[in-house]
């Protein structure tokens, strides 16, 4: 399978280039015509759809309901929350003309929807009976990026953004935390097979307008960190700015407490960067648009290939037949490998003569195993399940191996050259964050000694995870 | 149930006002802050999600794959197809500034994506082996509307837009027609319970850039027409403008033939206008976010209400319990009626004493029927199925009754005051279309004598359906 190597940069040589190559050769996405935008091709979108479905189901299980808020937000809305506007102003895309005329008030394309949702929460919430109000939307947002990169940082991206209002700070915190663990971590670990370190952002890394940002960080194949999702306690900042109030059960008017939380097409970038290898993409079975490809090596095997596929499809697997027997077999095999399809079944006249098929497990060692046709379906069903688990175990082992425990900022800088550093936050502090920043390194998140979430910025004995990041 | 009447305008008095009232009182949507935009609330979005799922499944069954193209399109793209830019220019929203700077080339927010998709089809298609290429996307689009109306004509709306490329005109036509019948008509009739008249648009009503626009038209409660979806043959217009070519099996370079087709949140507007009555919305069970609501009349009935709901949920129904026994029962009942929930089950102490529950079928006559608890689940399952059918039969009967066959344009104008007119197109022609237009009436579509689709503009003996429209 050295043929693939010629089409992809090697990970060890140039990881970012390898990333771009995979996206292009596996037909996941293309650059859009407006700088920084992205065209998601069917194979990439198929992964996103399955991921979205897994996420959406878990979001609904928390009691949140989907809704849809407008793309265009009056510019003045952004200005109502001081930190929010400061954080997002440099990234806004502004509509100044529409319907052939200059607009009286320019409209911005949403970079996120706290402001417009805030306006409606204020309208819809009257009494404590209306709380908690739990909303989510699947939408596109636009943030003008200086250094765009497909899937990771695109000018337009697809995401879900949740917005909730609660009667108390405790309730808001509990819900934001539930999303973090029961929705985001579950999807990342159980569905994407990506281990994540969960923690609290430092003050400087916080979402613009939040009092607390919680994050899930994944380790990429080159030892950097990738923020996979965030959940924010917004305190009463937006409630104050948009007057989201309610009448308490005692008849007093109170301000609500709000949260917001988001996860995006960036997760697809994470999947590529965590699981990919020098031969291309490796897609976890749970989000693989094609879980099994059955290749007919020659014309004589086409009927058998379809019969095998039918049996696997009947088991609920997502199966494709590649019966382009007039095209070179080697190139077809390499292509499916590049696309990271978990199981490849090769059927040729020789296999059939022996009542066998050849099974290749992309997520393991890609060795070729002859499997008797009578056992094939059971074999594949087991392999799919085992390989989802294997992928997670592999990523977890690498993550563990590449986190170094250190005690000074200098050591952290060294360790972050090839992986992550774990360091007492007391040895870093805001000053240490400045020094790390000079080397392009950031504190990714803070954890309590037991791995739990800090509730305040200044808790003692916190552990900081420190890394370069995408 | 006269209580509802006070909150809604009567349909007969002011149908557009009734429509607005229903949207607001049933909590389907709100006006957005930027003129003409829409906030889709959870109940309205719940209908859209179910509709989307039904549509998406059928789209995929045709072999089309989902993808995602960027929101922002370079202004110059629009100008490449002359009729297209003429049709859409007045409706464009333009981003002139982004990232704190003026853009070198302004970007328009997509009003539809033929142009940007065309650019990529040209890139992706090399040979006849790549055809047909069948794509679909679920997206938001923006068209600046002079007279916006929630769900029917909003500045931003949600839709799916399909884009396909084919090797021949026949293939393109066959596919556009398949979408029309096997996807759109099926969803409208079988899922939304809305009968539609399917036909070809006249030249003046055609999509900007198409050589043929096919449409599905529904009759609203006030006898107007509503275009529910369209499928277009684009000929080689976009293939020429974007150079979508392919190498034929004989090795010659040929231009492809393309199609596009779309259906939107406007269908939710259609659902409201076709099925609603003076008491509010009536939602077809197939897209009802809540198919059954179980109302506990008093506190003592709450446990029983939940037990009933559990049993119905186990049958796969979407069920909600209203156990707000501390709030007036009448108001709760009216509210669910307003929301158009197909089946309302009322459980009070008196019902329970008789081992009964009271069933009210919103899609029939709303009479109260006592049903023994042992038979309740079967009764409801049957009712749900029968009432989906009933709704379609009712809408079909009304549509048939309100179409008048006429032979002159003057008669058509008269008939269109309260319903639709059916008239030989030979008696109308382009001149007749002008005259109809003066009375705010249009030819909605043309059919062959046998009800089939005309393949050319000038076929003889075509029947025109003529109506006022939303
Ligand atoms: Zn392995
Ligand atoms: Zn009826």
mmCIF file with all atom_site columns, N, CA and C in Angstrom, chain A residues 30-33 39-42 49 60 66-68 70-71 77 90 92 94-99 120 123-124 129 140 144 156 326-327, chain B residues 30-33 39-42 49 60 66-68 70-71 77 90 92 94-99 120 123-124 129 140 144 156 326-327:
data_model
loop_
_atom_site.group_PDB
_atom_site.id
_atom_site.type_symbol
_atom_site.label_atom_id
_atom_site.label_alt_id
_atom_site.label_comp_id
_atom_site.label_asym_id
_atom_site.label_entity_id
_atom_site.label_seq_id
_atom_site.pdbx_PDB_ins_code
_atom_site.Cartn_x
_atom_site.Cartn_y
_atom_site.Cartn_z
_atom_site.occupancy
_atom_site.B_iso_or_equiv
_atom_site.pdbx_formal_charge
_atom_site.auth_seq_id
_atom_site.auth_comp_id
_atom_site.auth_asym_id
_atom_site.auth_atom_id
_atom_site.pdbx_PDB_model_num
ATOM 1   N N  . UNK A 1 30  ? -13.589 21.069 -0.124  1.00 0.00 ? 30  UNK A N  1
ATOM 2   C CA . UNK A 1 30  ? -12.803 21.947 -0.997  1.00 0.00 ? 30  UNK A CA 1
ATOM 3   C C  . UNK A 1 30  ? -12.840 23.362 -0.408  1.00 0.00 ? 30  UNK A C  1
ATOM 4   N N  . UNK A 1 31  ? -11.903 24.180 -0.786  1.00 0.00 ? 31  UNK A N  1
ATOM 5   C CA . UNK A 1 31  ? -11.993 25.592 -0.449  1.00 0.00 ? 31  UNK A CA 1
ATOM 6   C C  . UNK A 1 31  ? -13.138 26.225 -1.212  1.00 0.00 ? 31  UNK A C  1
ATOM 7   N N  . UNK A 1 32  ? -13.912 27.089 -0.539  1.00 0.00 ? 32  UNK A N  1
ATOM 8   C CA . UNK A 1 32  ? -14.973 27.838 -1.218  1.00 0.00 ? 32  UNK A CA 1
ATOM 9   C C  . UNK A 1 32  ? -14.381 29.007 -1.985  1.00 0.00 ? 32  UNK A C  1
ATOM 10  N N  . UNK A 1 33  ? -15.207 29.669 -2.811  1.00 0.00 ? 33  UNK A N  1
ATOM 11  C CA . UNK A 1 33  ? -14.692 30.769 -3.630  1.00 0.00 ? 33  UNK A CA 1
ATOM 12  C C  . UNK A 1 33  ? -14.398 32.039 -2.816  1.00 0.00 ? 33  UNK A C  1
ATOM 13  N N  . UNK A 1 39  ? -16.459 24.154 0.992   1.00 0.00 ? 39  UNK A N  1
ATOM 14  C CA . UNK A 1 39  ? -17.478 23.318 0.361   1.00 0.00 ? 39  UNK A CA 1
ATOM 15  C C  . UNK A 1 39  ? -17.337 21.933 0.989   1.00 0.00 ? 39  UNK A C  1
ATOM 16  N N  . UNK A 1 40  ? -18.357 21.459 1.671   1.00 0.00 ? 40  UNK A N  1
ATOM 17  C CA . UNK A 1 40  ? -18.288 20.126 2.265   1.00 0.00 ? 40  UNK A CA 1
ATOM 18  C C  . UNK A 1 40  ? -18.840 19.132 1.253   1.00 0.00 ? 40  UNK A C  1
ATOM 19  N N  . UNK A 1 41  ? -17.998 18.229 0.792   1.00 0.00 ? 41  UNK A N  1
ATOM 20  C CA . UNK A 1 41  ? -18.398 17.282 -0.246  1.00 0.00 ? 41  UNK A CA 1
ATOM 21  C C  . UNK A 1 41  ? -19.188 16.125 0.380   1.00 0.00 ? 41  UNK A C  1
ATOM 22  N N  . UNK A 1 42  ? -19.888 15.346 -0.435  1.00 0.00 ? 42  UNK A N  1
ATOM 23  C CA . UNK A 1 42  ? -20.777 14.320 0.132   1.00 0.00 ? 42  UNK A CA 1
ATOM 24  C C  . UNK A 1 42  ? -20.118 13.384 1.151   1.00 0.00 ? 42  UNK A C  1
ATOM 25  N N  . UNK A 1 49  ? -23.277 14.331 9.029   1.00 0.00 ? 49  UNK A N  1
ATOM 26  C CA . UNK A 1 49  ? -24.677 13.962 9.282   1.00 0.00 ? 49  UNK A CA 1
ATOM 27  C C  . UNK A 1 49  ? -24.806 12.923 10.403  1.00 0.00 ? 49  UNK A C  1
ATOM 28  N N  . UNK A 1 60  ? -31.410 16.399 22.719  1.00 0.00 ? 60  UNK A N  1
ATOM 29  C CA . UNK A 1 60  ? -32.842 16.294 22.997  1.00 0.00 ? 60  UNK A CA 1
ATOM 30  C C  . UNK A 1 60  ? -33.110 15.541 24.298  1.00 0.00 ? 60  UNK A C  1
ATOM 31  N N  . UNK A 1 66  ? -35.102 22.031 19.692  1.00 0.00 ? 66  UNK A N  1
ATOM 32  C CA . UNK A 1 66  ? -34.526 22.771 18.578  1.00 0.00 ? 66  UNK A CA 1
ATOM 33  C C  . UNK A 1 66  ? -35.426 23.921 18.141  1.00 0.00 ? 66  UNK A C  1
ATOM 34  N N  . UNK A 1 67  ? -34.800 24.986 17.710  1.00 0.00 ? 67  UNK A N  1
ATOM 35  C CA . UNK A 1 67  ? -35.503 26.154 17.185  1.00 0.00 ? 67  UNK A CA 1
ATOM 36  C C  . UNK A 1 67  ? -34.595 26.762 16.123  1.00 0.00 ? 67  UNK A C  1
ATOM 37  N N  . UNK A 1 68  ? -35.018 27.884 15.528  1.00 0.00 ? 68  UNK A N  1
ATOM 38  C CA . UNK A 1 68  ? -34.144 28.536 14.554  1.00 0.00 ? 68  UNK A CA 1
ATOM 39  C C  . UNK A 1 68  ? -34.259 30.049 14.657  1.00 0.00 ? 68  UNK A C  1
ATOM 40  N N  . UNK A 1 70  ? -32.668 33.959 13.382  1.00 0.00 ? 70  UNK A N  1
ATOM 41  C CA . UNK A 1 70  ? -32.202 34.490 12.094  1.00 0.00 ? 70  UNK A CA 1
ATOM 42  C C  . UNK A 1 70  ? -30.681 34.608 11.965  1.00 0.00 ? 70  UNK A C  1
ATOM 43  N N  . UNK A 1 71  ? -30.246 34.481 10.731  1.00 0.00 ? 71  UNK A N  1
ATOM 44  C CA . UNK A 1 71  ? -28.850 34.652 10.330  1.00 0.00 ? 71  UNK A CA 1
ATOM 45  C C  . UNK A 1 71  ? -28.371 36.087 10.553  1.00 0.00 ? 71  UNK A C  1
ATOM 46  N N  . UNK A 1 77  ? -27.364 45.039 18.400  1.00 0.00 ? 77  UNK A N  1
ATOM 47  C CA . UNK A 1 77  ? -27.518 43.954 19.385  1.00 0.00 ? 77  UNK A CA 1
ATOM 48  C C  . UNK A 1 77  ? -26.165 43.540 19.938  1.00 0.00 ? 77  UNK A C  1
ATOM 49  N N  . UNK A 1 90  ? -13.876 42.146 15.538  1.00 0.00 ? 90  UNK A N  1
ATOM 50  C CA . UNK A 1 90  ? -12.904 41.996 14.445  1.00 0.00 ? 90  UNK A CA 1
ATOM 51  C C  . UNK A 1 90  ? -13.270 40.897 13.448  1.00 0.00 ? 90  UNK A C  1
ATOM 52  N N  . UNK A 1 92  ? -16.487 40.144 12.333  1.00 0.00 ? 92  UNK A N  1
ATOM 53  C CA . UNK A 1 92  ? -17.842 40.219 11.782  1.00 0.00 ? 92  UNK A CA 1
ATOM 54  C C  . UNK A 1 92  ? -17.870 40.454 10.272  1.00 0.00 ? 92  UNK A C  1
ATOM 55  N N  . UNK A 1 94  ? -20.438 42.075 7.535   1.00 0.00 ? 94  UNK A N  1
ATOM 56  C CA . UNK A 1 94  ? -21.518 43.059 7.663   1.00 0.00 ? 94  UNK A CA 1
ATOM 57  C C  . UNK A 1 94  ? -22.262 43.243 6.351   1.00 0.00 ? 94  UNK A C  1
ATOM 58  N N  . UNK A 1 95  ? -23.592 43.128 6.422   1.00 0.00 ? 95  UNK A N  1
ATOM 59  C CA . UNK A 1 95  ? -24.440 43.406 5.261   1.00 0.00 ? 95  UNK A CA 1
ATOM 60  C C  . UNK A 1 95  ? -24.833 44.870 5.317   1.00 0.00 ? 95  UNK A C  1
ATOM 61  N N  . UNK A 1 96  ? -24.406 45.627 4.333   1.00 0.00 ? 96  UNK A N  1
ATOM 62  C CA . UNK A 1 96  ? -24.718 47.050 4.332   1.00 0.00 ? 96  UNK A CA 1
ATOM 63  C C  . UNK A 1 96  ? -25.788 47.398 3.298   1.00 0.00 ? 96  UNK A C  1
ATOM 64  N N  . UNK A 1 97  ? -25.898 46.538 2.259   1.00 0.00 ? 97  UNK A N  1
ATOM 65  C CA . UNK A 1 97  ? -26.870 46.780 1.195   1.00 0.00 ? 97  UNK A CA 1
ATOM 66  C C  . UNK A 1 97  ? -27.760 45.558 1.025   1.00 0.00 ? 97  UNK A C  1
ATOM 67  N N  . UNK A 1 98  ? -29.016 45.801 0.784   1.00 0.00 ? 98  UNK A N  1
ATOM 68  C CA . UNK A 1 98  ? -29.927 44.683 0.508   1.00 0.00 ? 98  UNK A CA 1
ATOM 69  C C  . UNK A 1 98  ? -31.134 45.197 -0.244  1.00 0.00 ? 98  UNK A C  1
ATOM 70  N N  . UNK A 1 99  ? -31.647 44.355 -1.133  1.00 0.00 ? 99  UNK A N  1
ATOM 71  C CA . UNK A 1 99  ? -32.812 44.752 -1.925  1.00 0.00 ? 99  UNK A CA 1
ATOM 72  C C  . UNK A 1 99  ? -32.521 45.990 -2.754  1.00 0.00 ? 99  UNK A C  1
ATOM 73  N N  . UNK A 1 120 ? -35.128 37.288 22.464  1.00 0.00 ? 120 UNK A N  1
ATOM 74  C CA . UNK A 1 120 ? -36.376 36.510 22.455  1.00 0.00 ? 120 UNK A CA 1
ATOM 75  C C  . UNK A 1 120 ? -36.621 35.796 23.787  1.00 0.00 ? 120 UNK A C  1
ATOM 76  N N  . UNK A 1 123 ? -38.513 38.052 25.774  1.00 0.00 ? 123 UNK A N  1
ATOM 77  C CA . UNK A 1 123 ? -39.925 38.138 25.375  1.00 0.00 ? 123 UNK A CA 1
ATOM 78  C C  . UNK A 1 123 ? -40.740 36.941 25.869  1.00 0.00 ? 123 UNK A C  1
ATOM 79  N N  . UNK A 1 124 ? -40.119 35.764 25.780  1.00 0.00 ? 124 UNK A N  1
ATOM 80  C CA . UNK A 1 124 ? -40.863 34.526 26.018  1.00 0.00 ? 124 UNK A CA 1
ATOM 81  C C  . UNK A 1 124 ? -40.954 34.157 27.496  1.00 0.00 ? 124 UNK A C  1
ATOM 82  N N  . UNK A 1 129 ? -42.243 29.674 36.109  1.00 0.00 ? 129 UNK A N  1
ATOM 83  C CA . UNK A 1 129 ? -42.816 28.489 35.450  1.00 0.00 ? 129 UNK A CA 1
ATOM 84  C C  . UNK A 1 129 ? -42.221 28.265 34.062  1.00 0.00 ? 129 UNK A C  1
ATOM 85  N N  . UNK A 1 140 ? -25.521 27.786 10.513  1.00 0.00 ? 140 UNK A N  1
ATOM 86  C CA . UNK A 1 140 ? -24.218 28.240 10.025  1.00 0.00 ? 140 UNK A CA 1
ATOM 87  C C  . UNK A 1 140 ? -23.891 29.570 10.694  1.00 0.00 ? 140 UNK A C  1
ATOM 88  N N  . UNK A 1 144 ? -14.902 36.028 10.396  1.00 0.00 ? 144 UNK A N  1
ATOM 89  C CA . UNK A 1 144 ? -13.864 36.282 9.415   1.00 0.00 ? 144 UNK A CA 1
ATOM 90  C C  . UNK A 1 144 ? -12.509 35.868 9.975   1.00 0.00 ? 144 UNK A C  1
ATOM 91  N N  . UNK A 1 156 ? -16.985 30.477 7.370   1.00 0.00 ? 156 UNK A N  1
ATOM 92  C CA . UNK A 1 156 ? -18.325 29.987 7.689   1.00 0.00 ? 156 UNK A CA 1
ATOM 93  C C  . UNK A 1 156 ? -18.175 28.569 8.196   1.00 0.00 ? 156 UNK A C  1
ATOM 94  N N  . UNK A 1 326 ? -13.551 -2.926 -14.259 1.00 0.00 ? 326 UNK A N  1
ATOM 95  C CA . UNK A 1 326 ? -12.740 -2.508 -15.401 1.00 0.00 ? 326 UNK A CA 1
ATOM 96  C C  . UNK A 1 326 ? -11.620 -1.548 -14.993 1.00 0.00 ? 326 UNK A C  1
ATOM 97  N N  . UNK A 1 327 ? -11.612 -1.135 -13.741 1.00 0.00 ? 327 UNK A N  1
ATOM 98  C CA . UNK A 1 327 ? -10.549 -0.235 -13.293 1.00 0.00 ? 327 UNK A CA 1
ATOM 99  C C  . UNK A 1 327 ? -9.550  -0.984 -12.425 1.00 0.00 ? 327 UNK A C  1
ATOM 100 N N  . UNK B 2 30  ? -42.041 33.823 15.348  1.00 0.00 ? 30  UNK B N  1
ATOM 101 C CA . UNK B 2 30  ? -42.087 35.264 15.637  1.00 0.00 ? 30  UNK B CA 1
ATOM 102 C C  . UNK B 2 30  ? -41.377 35.999 14.505  1.00 0.00 ? 30  UNK B C  1
ATOM 103 N N  . UNK B 2 31  ? -41.661 37.283 14.378  1.00 0.00 ? 31  UNK B N  1
ATOM 104 C CA . UNK B 2 31  ? -40.869 38.097 13.468  1.00 0.00 ? 31  UNK B CA 1
ATOM 105 C C  . UNK B 2 31  ? -39.470 38.265 14.027  1.00 0.00 ? 31  UNK B C  1
ATOM 106 N N  . UNK B 2 32  ? -38.450 38.195 13.172  1.00 0.00 ? 32  UNK B N  1
ATOM 107 C CA . UNK B 2 32  ? -37.077 38.457 13.598  1.00 0.00 ? 32  UNK B CA 1
ATOM 108 C C  . UNK B 2 32  ? -36.830 39.958 13.696  1.00 0.00 ? 32  UNK B C  1
ATOM 109 N N  . UNK B 2 33  ? -35.690 40.346 14.263  1.00 0.00 ? 33  UNK B N  1
ATOM 110 C CA . UNK B 2 33  ? -35.405 41.769 14.445  1.00 0.00 ? 33  UNK B CA 1
ATOM 111 C C  . UNK B 2 33  ? -35.067 42.499 13.144  1.00 0.00 ? 33  UNK B C  1
ATOM 112 N N  . UNK B 2 39  ? -38.127 34.043 13.418  1.00 0.00 ? 39  UNK B N  1
ATOM 113 C CA . UNK B 2 39  ? -37.649 33.147 14.474  1.00 0.00 ? 39  UNK B CA 1
ATOM 114 C C  . UNK B 2 39  ? -38.601 31.959 14.489  1.00 0.00 ? 39  UNK B C  1
ATOM 115 N N  . UNK B 2 40  ? -38.088 30.772 14.229  1.00 0.00 ? 40  UNK B N  1
ATOM 116 C CA . UNK B 2 40  ? -38.948 29.594 14.253  1.00 0.00 ? 40  UNK B CA 1
ATOM 117 C C  . UNK B 2 40  ? -38.888 29.004 15.660  1.00 0.00 ? 40  UNK B C  1
ATOM 118 N N  . UNK B 2 41  ? -40.013 29.009 16.352  1.00 0.00 ? 41  UNK B N  1
ATOM 119 C CA . UNK B 2 41  ? -40.056 28.548 17.743  1.00 0.00 ? 41  UNK B CA 1
ATOM 120 C C  . UNK B 2 41  ? -40.096 27.015 17.786  1.00 0.00 ? 41  UNK B C  1
ATOM 121 N N  . UNK B 2 42  ? -39.834 26.425 18.932  1.00 0.00 ? 42  UNK B N  1
ATOM 122 C CA . UNK B 2 42  ? -39.717 24.954 18.990  1.00 0.00 ? 42  UNK B CA 1
ATOM 123 C C  . UNK B 2 42  ? -40.908 24.191 18.396  1.00 0.00 ? 42  UNK B C  1
ATOM 124 N N  . UNK B 2 49  ? -38.824 19.780 11.389  1.00 0.00 ? 49  UNK B N  1
ATOM 125 C CA . UNK B 2 49  ? -37.892 18.653 11.519  1.00 0.00 ? 49  UNK B CA 1
ATOM 126 C C  . UNK B 2 49  ? -38.497 17.356 10.974  1.00 0.00 ? 49  UNK B C  1
ATOM 127 N N  . UNK B 2 60  ? -32.799 11.009 -0.626  1.00 0.00 ? 60  UNK B N  1
ATOM 128 C CA . UNK B 2 60  ? -31.700 10.037 -0.656  1.00 0.00 ? 60  UNK B CA 1
ATOM 129 C C  . UNK B 2 60  ? -32.062 8.789  -1.450  1.00 0.00 ? 60  UNK B C  1
ATOM 130 N N  . UNK B 2 66  ? -26.274 14.388 0.160   1.00 0.00 ? 66  UNK B N  1
ATOM 131 C CA . UNK B 2 66  ? -26.211 15.722 0.747   1.00 0.00 ? 66  UNK B CA 1
ATOM 132 C C  . UNK B 2 66  ? -24.785 16.256 0.768   1.00 0.00 ? 66  UNK B C  1
ATOM 133 N N  . UNK B 2 67  ? -24.676 17.552 0.619   1.00 0.00 ? 67  UNK B N  1
ATOM 134 C CA . UNK B 2 67  ? -23.391 18.250 0.679   1.00 0.00 ? 67  UNK B CA 1
ATOM 135 C C  . UNK B 2 67  ? -23.685 19.630 1.241   1.00 0.00 ? 67  UNK B C  1
ATOM 136 N N  . UNK B 2 68  ? -22.638 20.457 1.332   1.00 0.00 ? 68  UNK B N  1
ATOM 137 C CA . UNK B 2 68  ? -22.885 21.817 1.807   1.00 0.00 ? 68  UNK B CA 1
ATOM 138 C C  . UNK B 2 68  ? -21.980 22.812 1.086   1.00 0.00 ? 68  UNK B C  1
ATOM 139 N N  . UNK B 2 70  ? -21.002 27.043 0.334   1.00 0.00 ? 70  UNK B N  1
ATOM 140 C CA . UNK B 2 70  ? -20.944 28.245 1.179   1.00 0.00 ? 70  UNK B CA 1
ATOM 141 C C  . UNK B 2 70  ? -22.120 29.203 1.028   1.00 0.00 ? 70  UNK B C  1
ATOM 142 N N  . UNK B 2 71  ? -22.379 29.877 2.130   1.00 0.00 ? 71  UNK B N  1
ATOM 143 C CA . UNK B 2 71  ? -23.403 30.934 2.222   1.00 0.00 ? 71  UNK B CA 1
ATOM 144 C C  . UNK B 2 71  ? -23.064 32.124 1.338   1.00 0.00 ? 71  UNK B C  1
ATOM 145 N N  . UNK B 2 77  ? -20.109 35.769 -9.656  1.00 0.00 ? 77  UNK B N  1
ATOM 146 C CA . UNK B 2 77  ? -20.710 34.483 -10.039 1.00 0.00 ? 77  UNK B CA 1
ATOM 147 C C  . UNK B 2 77  ? -22.143 34.679 -10.545 1.00 0.00 ? 77  UNK B C  1
ATOM 148 N N  . UNK B 2 90  ? -32.520 42.174 -7.665  1.00 0.00 ? 90  UNK B N  1
ATOM 149 C CA . UNK B 2 90  ? -33.259 43.073 -6.764  1.00 0.00 ? 90  UNK B CA 1
ATOM 150 C C  . UNK B 2 90  ? -33.418 42.508 -5.350  1.00 0.00 ? 90  UNK B C  1
ATOM 151 N N  . UNK B 2 92  ? -30.997 40.703 -3.590  1.00 0.00 ? 92  UNK B N  1
ATOM 152 C CA . UNK B 2 92  ? -29.751 40.271 -2.947  1.00 0.00 ? 92  UNK B CA 1
ATOM 153 C C  . UNK B 2 92  ? -29.400 41.067 -1.695  1.00 0.00 ? 92  UNK B C  1
ATOM 154 N N  . UNK B 2 94  ? -26.014 42.032 0.390   1.00 0.00 ? 94  UNK B N  1
ATOM 155 C CA . UNK B 2 94  ? -24.608 42.112 0.005   1.00 0.00 ? 94  UNK B CA 1
ATOM 156 C C  . UNK B 2 94  ? -23.712 42.418 1.199   1.00 0.00 ? 94  UNK B C  1
ATOM 157 N N  . UNK B 2 95  ? -22.680 41.581 1.362   1.00 0.00 ? 95  UNK B N  1
ATOM 158 C CA . UNK B 2 95  ? -21.673 41.821 2.388   1.00 0.00 ? 95  UNK B CA 1
ATOM 159 C C  . UNK B 2 95  ? -20.554 42.635 1.744   1.00 0.00 ? 95  UNK B C  1
ATOM 160 N N  . UNK B 2 96  ? -20.376 43.847 2.257   1.00 0.00 ? 96  UNK B N  1
ATOM 161 C CA . UNK B 2 96  ? -19.343 44.727 1.684   1.00 0.00 ? 96  UNK B CA 1
ATOM 162 C C  . UNK B 2 96  ? -18.140 44.844 2.613   1.00 0.00 ? 96  UNK B C  1
ATOM 163 N N  . UNK B 2 97  ? -18.373 44.609 3.914   1.00 0.00 ? 97  UNK B N  1
ATOM 164 C CA . UNK B 2 97  ? -17.297 44.715 4.888   1.00 0.00 ? 97  UNK B CA 1
ATOM 165 C C  . UNK B 2 97  ? -17.191 43.418 5.670   1.00 0.00 ? 97  UNK B C  1
ATOM 166 N N  . UNK B 2 98  ? -15.972 43.008 5.963   1.00 0.00 ? 98  UNK B N  1
ATOM 167 C CA . UNK B 2 98  ? -15.779 41.834 6.816   1.00 0.00 ? 98  UNK B CA 1
ATOM 168 C C  . UNK B 2 98  ? -14.395 41.884 7.436   1.00 0.00 ? 98  UNK B C  1
ATOM 169 N N  . UNK B 2 99  ? -14.303 41.386 8.662   1.00 0.00 ? 99  UNK B N  1
ATOM 170 C CA . UNK B 2 99  ? -13.016 41.387 9.337   1.00 0.00 ? 99  UNK B CA 1
ATOM 171 C C  . UNK B 2 99  ? -12.472 42.799 9.498   1.00 0.00 ? 99  UNK B C  1
ATOM 172 N N  . UNK B 2 120 ? -18.401 24.234 -8.900  1.00 0.00 ? 120 UNK B N  1
ATOM 173 C CA . UNK B 2 120 ? -17.792 22.995 -8.390  1.00 0.00 ? 120 UNK B CA 1
ATOM 174 C C  . UNK B 2 120 ? -18.157 21.778 -9.229  1.00 0.00 ? 120 UNK B C  1
ATOM 175 N N  . UNK B 2 123 ? -15.626 21.546 -11.704 1.00 0.00 ? 123 UNK B N  1
ATOM 176 C CA . UNK B 2 123 ? -14.360 21.010 -11.194 1.00 0.00 ? 123 UNK B CA 1
ATOM 177 C C  . UNK B 2 123 ? -14.406 19.496 -11.020 1.00 0.00 ? 123 UNK B C  1
ATOM 178 N N  . UNK B 2 124 ? -15.537 19.013 -10.513 1.00 0.00 ? 124 UNK B N  1
ATOM 179 C CA . UNK B 2 124 ? -15.625 17.606 -10.110 1.00 0.00 ? 124 UNK B CA 1
ATOM 180 C C  . UNK B 2 124 ? -15.936 16.657 -11.257 1.00 0.00 ? 124 UNK B C  1
ATOM 181 N N  . UNK B 2 129 ? -18.395 9.006  -16.841 1.00 0.00 ? 129 UNK B N  1
ATOM 182 C CA . UNK B 2 129 ? -18.505 8.122  -15.685 1.00 0.00 ? 129 UNK B CA 1
ATOM 183 C C  . UNK B 2 129 ? -18.945 8.867  -14.417 1.00 0.00 ? 129 UNK B C  1
ATOM 184 N N  . UNK B 2 140 ? -29.917 27.676 4.578   1.00 0.00 ? 140 UNK B N  1
ATOM 185 C CA . UNK B 2 140 ? -30.679 28.924 4.632   1.00 0.00 ? 140 UNK B CA 1
ATOM 186 C C  . UNK B 2 140 ? -30.312 29.769 3.417   1.00 0.00 ? 140 UNK B C  1
ATOM 187 N N  . UNK B 2 144 ? -34.268 39.405 -0.314  1.00 0.00 ? 144 UNK B N  1
ATOM 188 C CA . UNK B 2 144 ? -34.866 40.582 0.313   1.00 0.00 ? 144 UNK B CA 1
ATOM 189 C C  . UNK B 2 144 ? -36.293 40.766 -0.182  1.00 0.00 ? 144 UNK B C  1
ATOM 190 N N  . UNK B 2 156 ? -35.117 35.590 5.079   1.00 0.00 ? 156 UNK B N  1
ATOM 191 C CA . UNK B 2 156 ? -34.316 34.364 5.182   1.00 0.00 ? 156 UNK B CA 1
ATOM 192 C C  . UNK B 2 156 ? -35.282 33.203 5.312   1.00 0.00 ? 156 UNK B C  1
ATOM 193 N N  . UNK B 2 326 ? -53.109 22.567 38.280  1.00 0.00 ? 326 UNK B N  1
ATOM 194 C CA . UNK B 2 326 ? -53.409 23.803 39.017  1.00 0.00 ? 326 UNK B CA 1
ATOM 195 C C  . UNK B 2 326 ? -53.858 24.927 38.091  1.00 0.00 ? 326 UNK B C  1
ATOM 196 N N  . UNK B 2 327 ? -53.827 24.690 36.787  1.00 0.00 ? 327 UNK B N  1
ATOM 197 C CA . UNK B 2 327 ? -54.273 25.726 35.861  1.00 0.00 ? 327 UNK B CA 1
ATOM 198 C C  . UNK B 2 327 ? -55.617 25.348 35.254  1.00 0.00 ? 327 UNK B C  1
#
